[in-house]
Amino acid sequence: MLSTTERTRLNRAKHKARTDRADLYDVLDHGLLCHLAVVVDGTPLALPTCHARIGDTLYLHGSTGARSLRQGSEVCVTVTVPDGLVLARSAVHHSFNHRSAMVLGTPRVVEDGDERLDALRAIVDHLVPGRWDQVRAPSKQDLAKTRVLALPLDEASVKVRTGGPNDEPEDALLPVWAGELPLTLTVGEPRQDPARQVDVPLPEHVARLAGRTW
Amino acid sequence: MLSTTERTRLNRAKHKARTDRADLYDVLDHGLLCHLAVVVDGTPLALPTCHARIGDTLYLHGSTGARSLRQGSEVCVTVTVPDGLVLARSAVHHSFNHRSAMVLGTPRVVEDGDERLDALRAIVDHLVPGRWDQVRAPSKQDLAKTRVLALPLDEASVKVRTGGPNDEPEDALLPVWAGELPLTLTVGEPRQDPARQVDVPLPEHVARLAGRTW
C-alpha cells in the first residue's frame, strides 16, 4: 500500500487515486520517460529525463555538471502515460485518459560502485530490455562523468483516468459524438546508424521491439 | 528569435539548442500534453496537464481549487515529444531522440471573458482540431469552476535531439548494432461512449484522427 501524506493526497478527482503499490510500479515501469521537478536558483524546472525502478527505489542519472542533480534538494519525479483523448459532449469535460505517478523526496547521490552499475543497467534495460548485456559497459571515464541519484518510493501518488467522458446529466441527449480516442506510443522500424563502420545484423533484442506499443 | 537568458542557456549539449521561435511553436503545438513545474508549500511538483498556444501566449487551465494554479508564483511549463530511442555501442551513450520546450515565467490569471473562451477553445482544439464548434460551449457555471492561466513566451528554451548515437571513436568497430528505434504517439480506433443514450454517427473531425501519429 502507498501511505497517503498531506502532499500526495488528491484534493480533487479523488476517485482517480490509486493506493496499491502495484499501480505505482506499473506506471513507473511502463512510462519510458519522466519529468524531474526541481528548484534551481529559486526557479522550479520540469526536466525530461529517463528513470528506472529497482524494488522500492527509483533511479535517475545525468551529467555530474547538471545543476538539477545536486545533492540535498527536494524533487518530484512524475511519470505520465497518455492512454487516450476523452471527447465529451460539452467543452469543459474533455479530458485525457492517462496513468501518472508522482514520487516526492530528497534523492541520495549513489556512491557505491555496484549500486551505480545496477542503476545504469536498469535505466538502459528499461528503454530496451536486454540491451545492457550487448553493449560496452561503462568505463572509469564514463562513470566519472555520470551522477546517479536514488529516490526511495516512500512518498508517492498515482492517478489513473480511464473510460468515457463524465458529462453533465443534462447533456446526455445532445447530438454530439462522445467517447475516447485511444493513444499508444508505438515503436517503428529500426534504423541502423548511418555512420556505422561495420555492418551488424539486427539482433533479436532490438527486432522484438519493432511495432511494440506502450 | 528566442533570446537566451541565464536560465534558458543550455549548459551542456549546446548543439541541441534551438533558438528559432518556429522551433518553439513546433514543440508546443505538437506536444499533446505538458508538465507544469510549480512550488506548492515549498515542494517542487511536476504536474501533467494540457496547454495550447495562441500567438506568443501559452494557456493552461484547471480547477479554481487547484493549489498549483495560484496567482503570482513562478512556473516552468515543459513539453516533451519523444521521437525515438537511441541505441549506442556503449551503455552510457544510449539516449532519447526528442523535442522539448521549457517556458519560464509567472502566469497571469485570465479574467477577461473573451480571452478565457479563446483559451479554452484553443486547448480543446489543440487536442482534437475542430472539436469546439461541435460541443456545448461552457456555461456560466462551467466557467466559474475553471481557472485559465496565460504565460507569455518571453523566456523559453528548445532542445532537439535527432539522429543516431554519439559513440566514442574507439567504439566504432565494436560488433554492436547501433541506431534508432523511432517512436510515434498513435491514435487508435474511436470508441463511442458506452454510456451514451443517443447514437450519433462518427463525425469527420473525429474520424480523421484515427491512425494519426504524432
mmCIF file of N, CA, C and O in Angstrom, chain B residues 106-172:
data_model
loop_
_atom_site.group_PDB
_atom_site.id
_atom_site.type_symbol
_atom_site.label_atom_id
_atom_site.label_comp_id
_atom_site.label_asym_id
_atom_site.label_seq_id
_atom_site.Cartn_x
_atom_site.Cartn_y
_atom_site.Cartn_z
ATOM 1 N N THR B 106 5.949 33.881 -14.782
ATOM 2 C CA THR B 106 4.887 33.954 -13.780
ATOM 3 C C THR B 106 3.567 34.143 -14.507
ATOM 4 O O THR B 106 3.352 35.187 -15.128
ATOM 5 N N PRO B 107 2.696 33.137 -14.487
ATOM 6 C CA PRO B 107 1.475 33.237 -15.283
ATOM 7 C C PRO B 107 0.519 34.295 -14.729
ATOM 8 O O PRO B 107 0.497 34.575 -13.535
ATOM 9 N N ARG B 108 -0.259 34.837 -15.632
ATOM 10 C CA ARG B 108 -1.312 35.781 -15.308
ATOM 11 C C ARG B 108 -2.629 35.003 -15.297
ATOM 12 O O ARG B 108 -2.881 34.177 -16.181
ATOM 13 N N VAL B 109 -3.457 35.253 -14.286
ATOM 14 C CA VAL B 109 -4.798 34.659 -14.280
ATOM 15 C C VAL B 109 -5.662 35.464 -15.243
ATOM 16 O O VAL B 109 -5.768 36.686 -15.130
ATOM 17 N N VAL B 110 -6.245 34.770 -16.209
ATOM 18 C CA VAL B 110 -7.034 35.464 -17.244
ATOM 19 C C VAL B 110 -8.426 35.754 -16.696
ATOM 20 O O VAL B 110 -9.128 34.847 -16.244
ATOM 21 N N GLU B 111 -8.792 37.036 -16.703
ATOM 22 C CA GLU B 111 -10.092 37.455 -16.166
ATOM 23 C C GLU B 111 -11.062 37.821 -17.288
ATOM 24 O O GLU B 111 -12.277 37.676 -17.137
ATOM 25 N N ASP B 112 -10.526 38.297 -18.392
ATOM 26 C CA ASP B 112 -11.374 38.745 -19.499
ATOM 27 C C ASP B 112 -12.160 37.561 -20.080
ATOM 28 O O ASP B 112 -11.593 36.514 -20.416
ATOM 29 N N GLY B 113 -13.464 37.737 -20.216
ATOM 30 C CA GLY B 113 -14.340 36.647 -20.653
ATOM 31 C C GLY B 113 -13.996 36.126 -22.038
ATOM 32 O O GLY B 113 -13.956 34.909 -22.265
ATOM 33 N N ASP B 114 -13.747 37.029 -22.963
ATOM 34 C CA ASP B 114 -13.430 36.596 -24.331
ATOM 35 C C ASP B 114 -12.097 35.847 -24.384
ATOM 36 O O ASP B 114 -11.975 34.817 -25.053
ATOM 37 N N GLU B 115 -11.117 36.366 -23.648
ATOM 38 C CA GLU B 115 -9.817 35.697 -23.670
ATOM 39 C C GLU B 115 -9.915 34.312 -23.019
ATOM 40 O O GLU B 115 -9.282 33.355 -23.470
ATOM 41 N N ARG B 116 -10.728 34.213 -21.964
ATOM 42 C CA ARG B 116 -10.920 32.903 -21.324
ATOM 43 C C ARG B 116 -11.510 31.899 -22.318
ATOM 44 O O ARG B 116 -11.045 30.761 -22.431
ATOM 45 N N LEU B 117 -12.541 32.333 -23.056
ATOM 46 C CA LEU B 117 -13.172 31.425 -24.028
ATOM 47 C C LEU B 117 -12.212 31.082 -25.160
ATOM 48 O O LEU B 117 -12.141 29.924 -25.596
ATOM 49 N N ASP B 118 -11.469 32.076 -25.633
ATOM 50 C CA ASP B 118 -10.493 31.802 -26.697
ATOM 51 C C ASP B 118 -9.460 30.767 -26.237
ATOM 52 O O ASP B 118 -9.056 29.883 -26.996
ATOM 53 N N ALA B 119 -9.030 30.904 -24.982
ATOM 54 C CA ALA B 119 -8.023 29.975 -24.453
ATOM 55 C C ALA B 119 -8.598 28.566 -24.334
ATOM 56 O O ALA B 119 -7.950 27.585 -24.720
ATOM 57 N N LEU B 120 -9.816 28.460 -23.798
ATOM 58 C CA LEU B 120 -10.422 27.126 -23.645
ATOM 59 C C LEU B 120 -10.671 26.487 -25.010
ATOM 60 O O LEU B 120 -10.460 25.288 -25.196
ATOM 61 N N ARG B 121 -11.116 27.304 -25.969
ATOM 62 C CA ARG B 121 -11.287 26.794 -27.338
ATOM 63 C C ARG B 121 -9.951 26.274 -27.879
ATOM 64 O O ARG B 121 -9.881 25.188 -28.458
ATOM 65 N N ALA B 122 -8.896 27.041 -27.657
ATOM 66 C CA ALA B 122 -7.588 26.631 -28.178
ATOM 67 C C ALA B 122 -7.130 25.319 -27.537
ATOM 68 O O ALA B 122 -6.551 24.462 -28.210
ATOM 69 N N ILE B 123 -7.416 25.149 -26.233
ATOM 70 C CA ILE B 123 -6.992 23.925 -25.543
ATOM 71 C C ILE B 123 -7.773 22.715 -26.069
ATOM 72 O O ILE B 123 -7.195 21.664 -26.365
ATOM 73 N N VAL B 124 -9.093 22.862 -26.243
ATOM 74 C CA VAL B 124 -9.896 21.741 -26.766
ATOM 75 C C VAL B 124 -9.487 21.425 -28.203
ATOM 76 O O VAL B 124 -9.287 20.260 -28.572
ATOM 77 N N ASP B 125 -9.327 22.464 -29.015
ATOM 78 C CA ASP B 125 -8.983 22.235 -30.427
ATOM 79 C C ASP B 125 -7.538 21.789 -30.623
ATOM 80 O O ASP B 125 -7.198 21.229 -31.666
ATOM 81 N N HIS B 126 -6.691 22.051 -29.607
ATOM 82 C CA HIS B 126 -5.322 21.527 -29.656
ATOM 83 C C HIS B 126 -5.346 19.998 -29.574
ATOM 84 O O HIS B 126 -4.579 19.318 -30.260
ATOM 85 N N LEU B 127 -6.245 19.464 -28.738
ATOM 86 C CA LEU B 127 -6.348 18.005 -28.604
ATOM 87 C C LEU B 127 -7.073 17.407 -29.807
ATOM 88 O O LEU B 127 -6.644 16.401 -30.363
ATOM 89 N N VAL B 128 -8.179 18.004 -30.196
ATOM 90 C CA VAL B 128 -8.998 17.483 -31.293
ATOM 91 C C VAL B 128 -9.402 18.672 -32.171
ATOM 92 O O VAL B 128 -10.393 19.353 -31.881
ATOM 93 N N PRO B 129 -8.644 18.916 -33.249
ATOM 94 C CA PRO B 129 -8.936 20.080 -34.089
ATOM 95 C C PRO B 129 -10.390 20.071 -34.584
ATOM 96 O O PRO B 129 -10.891 19.032 -35.035
ATOM 97 N N GLY B 130 -11.042 21.216 -34.464
ATOM 98 C CA GLY B 130 -12.421 21.338 -34.923
ATOM 99 C C GLY B 130 -13.463 20.907 -33.916
ATOM 100 O O GLY B 130 -14.678 20.946 -34.182
ATOM 101 N N ARG B 131 -13.026 20.469 -32.730
ATOM 102 C CA ARG B 131 -13.959 19.917 -31.750
ATOM 103 C C ARG B 131 -14.871 20.979 -31.136
ATOM 104 O O ARG B 131 -16.048 20.748 -30.915
ATOM 105 N N TRP B 132 -14.299 22.145 -30.815
ATOM 106 C CA TRP B 132 -15.020 23.171 -30.045
ATOM 107 C C TRP B 132 -16.380 23.509 -30.659
ATOM 108 O O TRP B 132 -17.375 23.635 -29.958
ATOM 109 N N ASP B 133 -16.397 23.629 -31.994
ATOM 110 C CA ASP B 133 -17.636 24.046 -32.661
ATOM 111 C C ASP B 133 -18.705 22.957 -32.646
ATOM 112 O O ASP B 133 -19.855 23.217 -33.013
ATOM 113 N N GLN B 134 -18.331 21.744 -32.239
ATOM 114 C CA GLN B 134 -19.279 20.624 -32.271
ATOM 115 C C GLN B 134 -19.879 20.335 -30.905
ATOM 116 O O GLN B 134 -20.747 19.459 -30.809
ATOM 117 N N VAL B 135 -19.428 20.990 -29.854
ATOM 118 C CA VAL B 135 -19.847 20.601 -28.500
ATOM 119 C C VAL B 135 -20.505 21.789 -27.786
ATOM 120 O O VAL B 135 -20.446 22.923 -28.264
ATOM 121 N N ARG B 136 -21.110 21.489 -26.628
ATOM 122 C CA ARG B 136 -21.742 22.552 -25.860
ATOM 123 C C ARG B 136 -20.675 23.485 -25.300
ATOM 124 O O ARG B 136 -19.727 23.034 -24.654
ATOM 125 N N ALA B 137 -20.843 24.754 -25.542
ATOM 126 C CA ALA B 137 -19.878 25.749 -25.032
ATOM 127 C C ALA B 137 -19.995 25.826 -23.514
ATOM 128 O O ALA B 137 -21.002 25.413 -22.930
ATOM 129 N N PRO B 138 -18.974 26.334 -22.853
ATOM 130 C CA PRO B 138 -19.015 26.421 -21.386
ATOM 131 C C PRO B 138 -20.151 27.322 -20.907
ATOM 132 O O PRO B 138 -20.390 28.398 -21.460
ATOM 133 N N SER B 139 -20.854 26.857 -19.867
ATOM 134 C CA SER B 139 -21.899 27.660 -19.226
ATOM 135 C C SER B 139 -21.253 28.585 -18.198
ATOM 136 O O SER B 139 -20.056 28.474 -17.897
ATOM 137 N N LYS B 140 -22.044 29.476 -17.640
ATOM 138 C CA LYS B 140 -21.524 30.321 -16.555
ATOM 139 C C LYS B 140 -21.012 29.467 -15.397
ATOM 140 O O LYS B 140 -19.991 29.773 -14.782
ATOM 141 N N GLN B 141 -21.768 28.397 -15.103
ATOM 142 C CA GLN B 141 -21.346 27.510 -14.004
ATOM 143 C C GLN B 141 -20.011 26.818 -14.349
ATOM 144 O O GLN B 141 -19.134 26.680 -13.498
ATOM 145 N N ASP B 142 -19.885 26.358 -15.593
ATOM 146 C CA ASP B 142 -18.614 25.737 -16.016
ATOM 147 C C ASP B 142 -17.460 26.723 -15.811
ATOM 148 O O ASP B 142 -16.402 26.378 -15.271
ATOM 149 N N LEU B 143 -17.698 27.953 -16.280
ATOM 150 C CA LEU B 143 -16.617 28.946 -16.245
ATOM 151 C C LEU B 143 -16.254 29.331 -14.818
ATOM 152 O O LEU B 143 -15.094 29.622 -14.522
ATOM 153 N N ALA B 144 -17.247 29.317 -13.924
ATOM 154 C CA ALA B 144 -16.976 29.707 -12.539
ATOM 155 C C ALA B 144 -16.030 28.727 -11.858
ATOM 156 O O ALA B 144 -15.343 29.073 -10.891
ATOM 157 N N LYS B 145 -15.986 27.489 -12.351
ATOM 158 C CA LYS B 145 -15.126 26.458 -11.732
ATOM 159 C C LYS B 145 -13.760 26.373 -12.398
ATOM 160 O O LYS B 145 -12.927 25.547 -12.015
ATOM 161 N N THR B 146 -13.548 27.164 -13.451
ATOM 162 C CA THR B 146 -12.355 26.995 -14.283
ATOM 163 C C THR B 146 -11.423 28.195 -14.172
ATOM 164 O O THR B 146 -11.864 29.328 -14.302
ATOM 165 N N ARG B 147 -10.174 27.908 -13.905
ATOM 166 C CA ARG B 147 -9.165 28.967 -13.928
ATOM 167 C C ARG B 147 -8.356 28.839 -15.219
ATOM 168 O O ARG B 147 -7.982 27.733 -15.621
ATOM 169 N N VAL B 148 -8.109 29.967 -15.846
ATOM 170 C CA VAL B 148 -7.285 29.992 -17.058
ATOM 171 C C VAL B 148 -6.044 30.825 -16.770
ATOM 172 O O VAL B 148 -6.139 31.928 -16.222
ATOM 173 N N LEU B 149 -4.898 30.287 -17.088
ATOM 174 C CA LEU B 149 -3.630 30.993 -16.890
ATOM 175 C C LEU B 149 -2.980 31.286 -18.231
ATOM 176 O O LEU B 149 -3.049 30.461 -19.151
ATOM 177 N N ALA B 150 -2.342 32.442 -18.312
ATOM 178 C CA ALA B 150 -1.626 32.841 -19.534
ATOM 179 C C ALA B 150 -0.164 33.055 -19.191
ATOM 180 O O ALA B 150 0.170 33.744 -18.230
ATOM 181 N N LEU B 151 0.704 32.440 -19.995
ATOM 182 C CA LEU B 151 2.140 32.555 -19.786
ATOM 183 C C LEU B 151 2.756 33.097 -21.077
ATOM 184 O O LEU B 151 2.671 32.442 -22.120
ATOM 185 N N PRO B 152 3.342 34.289 -21.035
ATOM 186 C CA PRO B 152 3.924 34.824 -22.269
ATOM 187 C C PRO B 152 5.164 34.027 -22.669
ATOM 188 O O PRO B 152 5.906 33.551 -21.805
ATOM 189 N N LEU B 153 5.374 33.886 -23.959
ATOM 190 C CA LEU B 153 6.540 33.129 -24.447
ATOM 191 C C LEU B 153 7.757 34.046 -24.506
ATOM 192 O O LEU B 153 8.404 34.197 -25.538
ATOM 193 N N ASP B 154 8.058 34.675 -23.367
ATOM 194 C CA ASP B 154 9.171 35.618 -23.306
ATOM 195 C C ASP B 154 10.492 34.926 -23.004
ATOM 196 O O ASP B 154 11.543 35.337 -23.479
ATOM 197 N N GLU B 155 10.430 33.900 -22.154
ATOM 198 C CA GLU B 155 11.673 33.241 -21.731
ATOM 199 C C GLU B 155 11.483 31.741 -21.915
ATOM 200 O O GLU B 155 10.716 31.101 -21.193
ATOM 201 N N ALA B 156 12.143 31.204 -22.901
ATOM 202 C CA ALA B 156 11.915 29.791 -23.237
ATOM 203 C C ALA B 156 13.169 29.203 -23.848
ATOM 204 O O ALA B 156 14.014 29.922 -24.390
ATOM 205 N N SER B 157 13.291 27.879 -23.735
ATOM 206 C CA SER B 157 14.377 27.196 -24.427
ATOM 207 C C SER B 157 13.816 25.990 -25.154
ATOM 208 O O SER B 157 12.791 25.430 -24.762
ATOM 209 N N VAL B 158 14.472 25.629 -26.224
ATOM 210 C CA VAL B 158 14.051 24.485 -27.035
ATOM 211 C C VAL B 158 15.265 23.596 -27.251
ATOM 212 O O VAL B 158 16.365 24.087 -27.509
ATOM 213 N N LYS B 159 15.032 22.308 -27.097
ATOM 214 C CA LYS B 159 16.117 21.343 -27.252
ATOM 215 C C LYS B 159 15.632 20.258 -28.213
ATOM 216 O O LYS B 159 14.513 19.763 -28.067
ATOM 217 N N VAL B 160 16.448 19.925 -29.184
ATOM 218 C CA VAL B 160 16.064 18.914 -30.160
ATOM 219 C C VAL B 160 17.220 17.942 -30.314
ATOM 220 O O VAL B 160 18.359 18.355 -30.569
ATOM 221 N N ARG B 161 16.934 16.655 -30.138
ATOM 222 C CA ARG B 161 17.954 15.638 -30.433
ATOM 223 C C ARG B 161 17.425 14.745 -31.535
ATOM 224 O O ARG B 161 16.304 14.238 -31.441
ATOM 225 N N THR B 162 18.201 14.584 -32.579
ATOM 226 C CA THR B 162 17.816 13.714 -33.687
ATOM 227 C C THR B 162 19.002 12.821 -34.041
ATOM 228 O O THR B 162 20.126 13.054 -33.584
ATOM 229 N N GLY B 163 18.744 11.814 -34.854
ATOM 230 C CA GLY B 163 19.816 11.022 -35.453
ATOM 231 C C GLY B 163 20.298 9.872 -34.603
ATOM 232 O O GLY B 163 19.678 9.487 -33.605
ATOM 233 N N GLY B 164 21.428 9.339 -35.007
ATOM 234 C CA GLY B 164 21.974 8.141 -34.391
ATOM 235 C C GLY B 164 22.799 8.443 -33.155
ATOM 236 O O GLY B 164 22.811 9.578 -32.665
ATOM 237 N N PRO B 165 23.459 7.426 -32.635
ATOM 238 C CA PRO B 165 24.216 7.592 -31.392
ATOM 239 C C PRO B 165 25.504 8.390 -31.580
ATOM 240 O O PRO B 165 26.042 8.453 -32.684
ATOM 241 N N ASN B 166 25.948 9.016 -30.507
ATOM 242 C CA ASN B 166 27.243 9.713 -30.495
ATOM 243 C C ASN B 166 28.248 8.874 -29.715
ATOM 244 O O ASN B 166 28.589 9.184 -28.582
ATOM 245 N N ASP B 167 28.671 7.797 -30.338
ATOM 246 C CA ASP B 167 29.585 6.904 -29.639
ATOM 247 C C ASP B 167 31.000 7.469 -29.595
ATOM 248 O O ASP B 167 31.350 8.359 -30.377
ATOM 249 N N GLU B 168 31.801 6.915 -28.700
ATOM 250 C CA GLU B 168 33.221 7.265 -28.662
ATOM 251 C C GLU B 168 33.895 6.705 -29.917
ATOM 252 O O GLU B 168 33.563 5.601 -30.376
ATOM 253 N N PRO B 169 34.851 7.451 -30.486
ATOM 254 C CA PRO B 169 35.526 6.960 -31.709
ATOM 255 C C PRO B 169 36.109 5.552 -31.531
ATOM 256 O O PRO B 169 36.039 4.727 -32.451
ATOM 257 N N GLU B 170 36.621 5.271 -30.351
ATOM 258 C CA GLU B 170 37.257 3.956 -30.157
ATOM 259 C C GLU B 170 36.248 2.802 -30.095
ATOM 260 O O GLU B 170 36.631 1.637 -30.079
ATOM 261 N N ASP B 171 34.931 3.142 -30.067
ATOM 262 C CA ASP B 171 33.912 2.081 -30.049
ATOM 263 C C ASP B 171 33.354 1.782 -31.440
ATOM 264 O O ASP B 171 32.493 0.906 -31.597
ATOM 265 N N ALA B 172 33.844 2.514 -32.452
ATOM 266 C CA ALA B 172 33.209 2.445 -33.777
ATOM 267 C C ALA B 172 33.215 1.039 -34.378
ATOM 268 O O ALA B 172 32.301 0.687 -35.130
#
